[in-house]
mmCIF file of C-alpha atoms and ligand atoms in Angstrom:
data_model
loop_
_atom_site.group_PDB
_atom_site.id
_atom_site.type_symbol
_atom_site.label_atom_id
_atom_site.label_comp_id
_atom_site.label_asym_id
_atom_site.label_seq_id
_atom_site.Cartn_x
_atom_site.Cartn_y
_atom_site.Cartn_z
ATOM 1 C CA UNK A 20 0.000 0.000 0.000
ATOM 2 C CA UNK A 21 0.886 3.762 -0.501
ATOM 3 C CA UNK A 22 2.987 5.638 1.845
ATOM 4 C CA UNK A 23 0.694 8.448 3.074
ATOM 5 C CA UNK A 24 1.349 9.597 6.447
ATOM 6 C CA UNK A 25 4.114 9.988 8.990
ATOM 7 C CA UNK A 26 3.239 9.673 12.755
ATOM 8 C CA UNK A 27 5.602 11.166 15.120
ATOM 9 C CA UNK A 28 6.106 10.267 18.795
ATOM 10 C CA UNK A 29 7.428 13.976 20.756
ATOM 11 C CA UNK A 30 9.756 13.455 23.793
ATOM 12 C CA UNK A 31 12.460 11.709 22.873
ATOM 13 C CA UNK A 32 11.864 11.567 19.237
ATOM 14 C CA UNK A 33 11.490 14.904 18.082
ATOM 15 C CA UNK A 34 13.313 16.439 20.883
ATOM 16 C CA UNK A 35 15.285 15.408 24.228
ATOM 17 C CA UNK A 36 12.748 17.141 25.998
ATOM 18 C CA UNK A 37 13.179 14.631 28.833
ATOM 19 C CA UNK A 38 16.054 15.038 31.254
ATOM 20 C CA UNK A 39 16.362 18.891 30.707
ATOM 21 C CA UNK A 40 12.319 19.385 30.313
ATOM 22 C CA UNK A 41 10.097 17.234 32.379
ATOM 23 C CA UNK A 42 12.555 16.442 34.830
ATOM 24 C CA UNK A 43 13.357 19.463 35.722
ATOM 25 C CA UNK A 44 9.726 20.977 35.401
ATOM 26 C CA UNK A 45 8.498 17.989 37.729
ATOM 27 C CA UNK A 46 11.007 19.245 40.419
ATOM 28 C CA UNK A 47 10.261 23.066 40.044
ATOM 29 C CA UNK A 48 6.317 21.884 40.393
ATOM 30 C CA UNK A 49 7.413 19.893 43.737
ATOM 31 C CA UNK A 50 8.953 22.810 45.408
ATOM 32 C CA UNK A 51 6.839 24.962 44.438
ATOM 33 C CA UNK A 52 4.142 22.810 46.623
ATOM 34 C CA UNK A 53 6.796 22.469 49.581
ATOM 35 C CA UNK A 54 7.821 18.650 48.912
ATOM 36 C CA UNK A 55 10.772 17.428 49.343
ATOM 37 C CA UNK A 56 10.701 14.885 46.127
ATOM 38 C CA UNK A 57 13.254 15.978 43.543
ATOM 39 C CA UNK A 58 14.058 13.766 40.631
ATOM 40 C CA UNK A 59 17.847 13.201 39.619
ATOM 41 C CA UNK A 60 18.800 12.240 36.155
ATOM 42 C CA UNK A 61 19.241 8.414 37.331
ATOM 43 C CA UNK A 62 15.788 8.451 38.960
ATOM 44 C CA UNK A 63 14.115 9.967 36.761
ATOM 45 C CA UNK A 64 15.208 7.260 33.555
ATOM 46 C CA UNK A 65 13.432 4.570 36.343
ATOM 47 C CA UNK A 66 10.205 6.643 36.655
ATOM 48 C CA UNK A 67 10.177 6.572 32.727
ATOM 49 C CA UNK A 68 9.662 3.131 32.868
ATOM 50 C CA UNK A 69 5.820 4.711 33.768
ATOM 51 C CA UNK A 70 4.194 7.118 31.025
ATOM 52 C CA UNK A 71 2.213 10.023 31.683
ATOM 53 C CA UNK A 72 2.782 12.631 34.206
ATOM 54 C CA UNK A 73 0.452 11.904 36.635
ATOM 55 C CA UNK A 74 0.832 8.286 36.126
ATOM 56 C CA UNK A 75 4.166 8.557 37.204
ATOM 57 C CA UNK A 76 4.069 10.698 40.208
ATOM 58 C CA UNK A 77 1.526 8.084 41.749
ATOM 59 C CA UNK A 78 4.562 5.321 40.333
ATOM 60 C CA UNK A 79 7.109 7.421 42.171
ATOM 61 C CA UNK A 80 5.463 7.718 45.381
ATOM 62 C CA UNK A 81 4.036 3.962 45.282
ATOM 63 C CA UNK A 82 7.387 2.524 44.312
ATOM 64 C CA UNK A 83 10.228 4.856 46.217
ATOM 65 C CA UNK A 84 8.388 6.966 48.852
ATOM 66 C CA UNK A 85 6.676 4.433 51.728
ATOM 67 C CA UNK A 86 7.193 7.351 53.911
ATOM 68 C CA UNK A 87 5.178 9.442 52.399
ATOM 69 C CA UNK A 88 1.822 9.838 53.934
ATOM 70 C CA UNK A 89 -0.677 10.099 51.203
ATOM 71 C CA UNK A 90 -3.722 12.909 52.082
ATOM 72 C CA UNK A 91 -7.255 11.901 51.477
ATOM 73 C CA UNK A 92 -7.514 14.356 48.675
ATOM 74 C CA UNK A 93 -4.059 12.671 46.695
ATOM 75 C CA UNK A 94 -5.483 12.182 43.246
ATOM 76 C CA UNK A 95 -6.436 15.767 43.535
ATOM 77 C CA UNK A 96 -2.938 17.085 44.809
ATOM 78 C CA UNK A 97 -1.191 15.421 41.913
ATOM 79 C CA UNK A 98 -3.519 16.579 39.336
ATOM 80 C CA UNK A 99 -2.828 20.094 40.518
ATOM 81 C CA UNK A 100 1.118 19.071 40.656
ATOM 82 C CA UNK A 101 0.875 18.433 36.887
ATOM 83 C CA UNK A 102 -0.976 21.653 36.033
ATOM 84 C CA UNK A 103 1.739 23.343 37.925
ATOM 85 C CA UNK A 104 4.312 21.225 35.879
ATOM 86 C CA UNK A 105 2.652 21.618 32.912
ATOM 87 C CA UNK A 106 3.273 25.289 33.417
ATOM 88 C CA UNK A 107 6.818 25.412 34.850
ATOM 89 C CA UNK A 108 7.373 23.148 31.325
ATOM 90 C CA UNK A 109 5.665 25.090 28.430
ATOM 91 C CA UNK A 110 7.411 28.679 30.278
ATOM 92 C CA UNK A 111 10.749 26.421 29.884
ATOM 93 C CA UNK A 112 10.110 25.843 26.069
ATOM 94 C CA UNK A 113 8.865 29.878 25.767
ATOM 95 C CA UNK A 114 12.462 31.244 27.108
ATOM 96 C CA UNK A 115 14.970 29.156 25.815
ATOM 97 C CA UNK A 116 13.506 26.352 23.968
ATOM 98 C CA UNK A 117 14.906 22.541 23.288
ATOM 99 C CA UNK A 118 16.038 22.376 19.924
ATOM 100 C CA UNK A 119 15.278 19.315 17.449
ATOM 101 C CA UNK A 120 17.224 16.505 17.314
ATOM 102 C CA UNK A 121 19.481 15.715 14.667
ATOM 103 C CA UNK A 122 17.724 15.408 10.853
ATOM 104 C CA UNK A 123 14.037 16.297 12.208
ATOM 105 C CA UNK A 124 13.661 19.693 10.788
ATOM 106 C CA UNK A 125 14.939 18.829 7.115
ATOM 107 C CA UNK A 126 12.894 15.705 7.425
ATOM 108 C CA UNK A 127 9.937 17.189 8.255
ATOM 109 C CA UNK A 128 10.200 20.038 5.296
ATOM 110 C CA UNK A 129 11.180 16.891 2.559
ATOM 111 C CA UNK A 130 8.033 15.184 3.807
ATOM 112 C CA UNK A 131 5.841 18.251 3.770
ATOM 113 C CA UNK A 132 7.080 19.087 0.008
ATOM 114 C CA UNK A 133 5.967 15.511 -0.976
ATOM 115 C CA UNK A 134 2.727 16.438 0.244
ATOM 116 C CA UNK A 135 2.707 13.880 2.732
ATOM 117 C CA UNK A 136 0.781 13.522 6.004
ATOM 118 C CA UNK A 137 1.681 14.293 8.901
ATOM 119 C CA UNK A 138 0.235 13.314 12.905
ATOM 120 C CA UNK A 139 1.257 13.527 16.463
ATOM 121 C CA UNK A 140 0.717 10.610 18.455
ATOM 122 C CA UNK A 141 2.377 10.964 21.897
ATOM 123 C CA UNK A 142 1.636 10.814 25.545
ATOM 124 C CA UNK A 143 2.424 14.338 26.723
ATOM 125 C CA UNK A 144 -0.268 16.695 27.084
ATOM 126 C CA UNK A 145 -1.190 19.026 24.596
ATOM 127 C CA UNK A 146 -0.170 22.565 25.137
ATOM 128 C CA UNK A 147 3.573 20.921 25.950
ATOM 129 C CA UNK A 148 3.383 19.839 22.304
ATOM 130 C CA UNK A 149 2.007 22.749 20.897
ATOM 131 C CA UNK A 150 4.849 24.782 22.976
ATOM 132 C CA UNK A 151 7.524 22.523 21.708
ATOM 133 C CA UNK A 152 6.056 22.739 18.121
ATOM 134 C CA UNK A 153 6.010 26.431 18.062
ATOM 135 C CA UNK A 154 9.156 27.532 20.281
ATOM 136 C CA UNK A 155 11.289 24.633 18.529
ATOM 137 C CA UNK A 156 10.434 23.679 15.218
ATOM 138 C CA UNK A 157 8.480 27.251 13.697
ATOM 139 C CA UNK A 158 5.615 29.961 14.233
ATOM 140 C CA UNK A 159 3.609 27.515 12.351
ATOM 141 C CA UNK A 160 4.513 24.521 12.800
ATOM 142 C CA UNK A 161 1.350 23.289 14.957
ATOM 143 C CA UNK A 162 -0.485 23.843 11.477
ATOM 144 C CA UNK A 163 2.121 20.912 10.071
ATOM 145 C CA UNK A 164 0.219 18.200 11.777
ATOM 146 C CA UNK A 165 -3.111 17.279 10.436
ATOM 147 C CA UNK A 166 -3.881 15.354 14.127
ATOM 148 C CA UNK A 167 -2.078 16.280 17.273
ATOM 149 C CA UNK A 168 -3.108 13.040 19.404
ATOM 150 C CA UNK A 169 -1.991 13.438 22.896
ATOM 151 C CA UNK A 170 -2.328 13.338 26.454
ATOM 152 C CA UNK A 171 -5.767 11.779 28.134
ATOM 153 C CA UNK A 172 -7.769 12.005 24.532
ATOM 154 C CA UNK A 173 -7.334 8.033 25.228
ATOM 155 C CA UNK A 174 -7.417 6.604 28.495
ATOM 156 C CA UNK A 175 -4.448 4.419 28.282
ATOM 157 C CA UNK A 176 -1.485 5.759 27.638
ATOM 158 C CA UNK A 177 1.959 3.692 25.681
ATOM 159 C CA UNK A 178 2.399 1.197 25.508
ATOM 160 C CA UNK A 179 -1.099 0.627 24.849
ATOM 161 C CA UNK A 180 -1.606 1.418 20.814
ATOM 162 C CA UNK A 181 -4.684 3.450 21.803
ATOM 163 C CA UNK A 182 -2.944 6.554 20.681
ATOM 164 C CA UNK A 183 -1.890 5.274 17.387
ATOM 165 C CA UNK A 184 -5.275 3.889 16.379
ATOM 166 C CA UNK A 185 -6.796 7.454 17.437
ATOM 167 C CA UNK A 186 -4.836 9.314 15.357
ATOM 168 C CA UNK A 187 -4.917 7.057 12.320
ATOM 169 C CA UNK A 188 -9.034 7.462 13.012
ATOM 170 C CA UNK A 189 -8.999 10.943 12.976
ATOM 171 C CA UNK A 190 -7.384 10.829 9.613
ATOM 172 C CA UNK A 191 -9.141 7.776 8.076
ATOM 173 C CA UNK A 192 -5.813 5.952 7.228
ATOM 174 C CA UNK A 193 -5.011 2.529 7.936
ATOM 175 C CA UNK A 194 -1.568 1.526 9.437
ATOM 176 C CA UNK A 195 -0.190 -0.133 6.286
ATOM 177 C CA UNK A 196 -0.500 3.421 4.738
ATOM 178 C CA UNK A 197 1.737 4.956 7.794
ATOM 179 C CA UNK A 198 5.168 5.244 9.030
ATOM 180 C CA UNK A 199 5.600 5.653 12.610
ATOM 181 C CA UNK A 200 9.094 7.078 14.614
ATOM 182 C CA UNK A 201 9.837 6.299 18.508
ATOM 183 C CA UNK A 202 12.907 6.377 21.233
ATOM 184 C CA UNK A 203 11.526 4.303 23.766
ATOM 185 C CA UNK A 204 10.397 0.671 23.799
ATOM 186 C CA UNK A 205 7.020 1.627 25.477
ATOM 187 C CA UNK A 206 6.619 3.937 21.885
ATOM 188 C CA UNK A 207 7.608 0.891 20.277
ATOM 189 C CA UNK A 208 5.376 -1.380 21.675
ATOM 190 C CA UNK A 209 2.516 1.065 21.421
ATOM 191 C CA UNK A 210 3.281 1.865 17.476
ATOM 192 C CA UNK A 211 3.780 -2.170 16.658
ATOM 193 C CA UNK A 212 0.551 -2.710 18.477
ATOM 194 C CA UNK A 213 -1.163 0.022 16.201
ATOM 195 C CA UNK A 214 0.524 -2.053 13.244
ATOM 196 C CA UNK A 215 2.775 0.464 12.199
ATOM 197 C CA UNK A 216 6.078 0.047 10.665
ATOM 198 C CA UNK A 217 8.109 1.989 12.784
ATOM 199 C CA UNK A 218 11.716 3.406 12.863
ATOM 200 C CA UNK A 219 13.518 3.666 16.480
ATOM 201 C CA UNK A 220 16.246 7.033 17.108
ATOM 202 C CA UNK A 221 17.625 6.501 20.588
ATOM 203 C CA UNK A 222 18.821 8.444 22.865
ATOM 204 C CA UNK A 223 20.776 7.912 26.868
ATOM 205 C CA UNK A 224 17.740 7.122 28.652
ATOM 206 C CA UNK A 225 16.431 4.228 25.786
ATOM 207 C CA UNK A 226 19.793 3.100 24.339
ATOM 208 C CA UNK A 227 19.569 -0.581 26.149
ATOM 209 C CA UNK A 228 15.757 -1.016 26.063
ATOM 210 C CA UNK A 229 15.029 -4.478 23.088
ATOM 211 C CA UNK A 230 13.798 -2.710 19.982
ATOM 212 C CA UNK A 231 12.815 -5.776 18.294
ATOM 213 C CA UNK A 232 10.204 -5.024 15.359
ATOM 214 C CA UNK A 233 11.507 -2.034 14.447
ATOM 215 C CA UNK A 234 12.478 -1.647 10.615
ATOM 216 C CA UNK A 235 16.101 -0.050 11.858
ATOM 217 C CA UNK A 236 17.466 1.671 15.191
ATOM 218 C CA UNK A 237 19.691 4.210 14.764
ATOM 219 C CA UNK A 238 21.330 7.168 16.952
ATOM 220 C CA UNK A 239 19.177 9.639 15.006
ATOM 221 C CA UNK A 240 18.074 10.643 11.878
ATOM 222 C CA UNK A 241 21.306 12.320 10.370
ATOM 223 C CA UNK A 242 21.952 14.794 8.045
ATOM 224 C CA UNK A 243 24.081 14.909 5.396
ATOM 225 C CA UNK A 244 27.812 14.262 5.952
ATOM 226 C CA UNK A 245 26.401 13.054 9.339
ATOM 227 C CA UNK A 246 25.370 9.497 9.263
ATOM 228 C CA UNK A 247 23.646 8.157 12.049
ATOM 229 C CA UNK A 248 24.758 5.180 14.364
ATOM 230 C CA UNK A 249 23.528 1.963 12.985
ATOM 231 C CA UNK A 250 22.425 -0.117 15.995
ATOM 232 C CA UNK A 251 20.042 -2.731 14.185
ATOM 233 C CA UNK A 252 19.372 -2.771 10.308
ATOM 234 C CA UNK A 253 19.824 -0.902 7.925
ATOM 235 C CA UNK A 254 19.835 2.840 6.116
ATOM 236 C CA UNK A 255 18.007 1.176 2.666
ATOM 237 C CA UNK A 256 21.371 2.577 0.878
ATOM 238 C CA UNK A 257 20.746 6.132 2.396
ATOM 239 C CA UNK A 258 23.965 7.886 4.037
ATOM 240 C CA UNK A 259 20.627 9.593 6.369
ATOM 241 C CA UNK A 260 16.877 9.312 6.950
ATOM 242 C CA UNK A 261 15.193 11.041 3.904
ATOM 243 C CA UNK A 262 11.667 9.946 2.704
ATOM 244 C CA UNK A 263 13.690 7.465 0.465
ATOM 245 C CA UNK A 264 14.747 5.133 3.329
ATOM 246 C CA UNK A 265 11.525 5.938 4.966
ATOM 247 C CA UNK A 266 9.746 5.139 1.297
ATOM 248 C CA UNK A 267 12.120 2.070 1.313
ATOM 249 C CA UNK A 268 11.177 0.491 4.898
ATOM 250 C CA UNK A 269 7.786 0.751 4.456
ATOM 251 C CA UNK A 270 7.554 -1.000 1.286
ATOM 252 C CA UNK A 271 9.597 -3.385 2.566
ATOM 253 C CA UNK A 272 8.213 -6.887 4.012
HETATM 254 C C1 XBP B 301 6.224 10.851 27.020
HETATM 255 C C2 XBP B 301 5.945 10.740 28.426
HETATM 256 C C3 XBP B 301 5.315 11.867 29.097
HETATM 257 C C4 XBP B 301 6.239 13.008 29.461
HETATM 258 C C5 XBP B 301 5.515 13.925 30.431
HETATM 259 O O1 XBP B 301 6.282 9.537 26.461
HETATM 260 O O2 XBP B 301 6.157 9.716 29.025
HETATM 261 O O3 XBP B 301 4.788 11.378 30.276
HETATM 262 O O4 XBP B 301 7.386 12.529 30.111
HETATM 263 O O5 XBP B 301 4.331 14.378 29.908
HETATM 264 P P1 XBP B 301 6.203 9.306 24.883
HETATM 265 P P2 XBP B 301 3.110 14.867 30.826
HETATM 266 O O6 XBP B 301 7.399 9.994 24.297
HETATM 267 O O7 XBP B 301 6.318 7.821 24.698
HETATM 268 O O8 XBP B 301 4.881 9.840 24.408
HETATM 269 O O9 XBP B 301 3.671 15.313 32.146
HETATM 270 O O10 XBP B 301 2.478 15.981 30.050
HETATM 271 O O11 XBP B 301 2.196 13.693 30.997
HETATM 272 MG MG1 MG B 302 9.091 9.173 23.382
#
């Protein structure tokens, strides 16, 4: 079947909006609300394990803080902890910004001069995206993606393919007309269980997760005169990512 679409995880994939993002908006959210939880970088790659914001805060204190007393009105106090991260985050993105990784800018113009689709399928909320999209990539870059699936639109987050199979909805395709890109195995497993094809860019927090399924894992996308790592298959003949590889795995059986 055709190629007609491109589905894009966000952190991780896009940008390393993890360890200097999140991270370090979870912490500013925590003081801010007088706790004495602060995230390192070694910590936080364990709470990863856990997607979703809130999901992970209840992880965190479930799985590392038995001393913590919970109030009656928890749920509540970490919903208001993510608004307050959500916040701290998007203000990050506004003053300095996280640039792109490696290759996703000039891959994201050669696709959009194909005329290809493009979605967002990702389990960060919303306005971080939209941030991201407009502080990082351009003024108008929101207006690149045809579907911006994110956040609690589906109830369970990756590695459940909810996600995926929303935003191929939204746009009517089916996955053998898609191409999917993820960092992190619960991506992976989310985008295999959607049935897409999918193409893996690492980075330090998902080098040694198992990739298996996914057409190639590389260090990132490259550009030219900058080949990627090779970690599992192959660039199609490519010396980068460029909708030519991308035209080349999918085709592929
Ligand atoms: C992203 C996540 C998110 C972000 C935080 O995973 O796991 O939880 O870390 O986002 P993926 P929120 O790249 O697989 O989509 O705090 O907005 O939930
Ligand atoms: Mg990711």
């Amino acid at each position: 079947m055709q190629l007609k679409a491109l589905l894009f995880d966000v952190d991780g994939t896009l940008a390393d909006t993890e360890r200097d993002g999140h991270r370090v908006a979870f912490n500013a959210a925590f003081s801010e609300y007088g706790l004495d939880w602060q995230w390192d970088v070694a910590l936080y790659g364990q709470l990863l394990a856990v997607t979703g914001g809130k999901e992970r805060m209840h992880y965190y204190v479930d799985a590392f803080r038995s001393d913590y007393v919970k109030p009656a009105d928890f749920v509540e106090l970490v919903a208001a902890l993510h608004r307050a991260k959500t916040r701290h985050y998007t203000r990050m993105l506004q003053e300095g910004g996280i640039p792109m990784r490696s290759g996703v800018v000039r891959l994201l113009k050669e696709v959009r001069d194909a005329g290809l689709r493009l979605a967002i399928a990702t389990t960060t909320t919303p306005e971080n995206v939209t941030a991201l999209l407009r502080h990082s990539l351009a003024d108008d870059a929101n207006d690149w993606f045809e579907v911006i699936a994110a956040g609690d639109i589906v109830p369970a987050k990756k590695p459940a393919a909810d996600i995926y199979l929303w935003a191929m909805q939204q746009m009517q395709l089916k996955p053998e007309a898609c191409f999917a890109f993820e960092d992190s195995e619960n991506g992976l497993r989310s985008s295999l269980g959607a049935g897409l094809k999918t193409l893996v860019t690492i980075n330090d927090y998902t080098r040694n997760q198992p990739f298996s399924g996914a057409v190639a894992v590389l260090s990132d996308l490259g550009e030219p005169g900058q080949s990627p790592l090779i970690l599992a298959g192959h660039l199609c003949g490519q010396d980068y990512v460029n909708l030519t590889a991308i035209r080349r795995w999918h085709a592929a059986d």
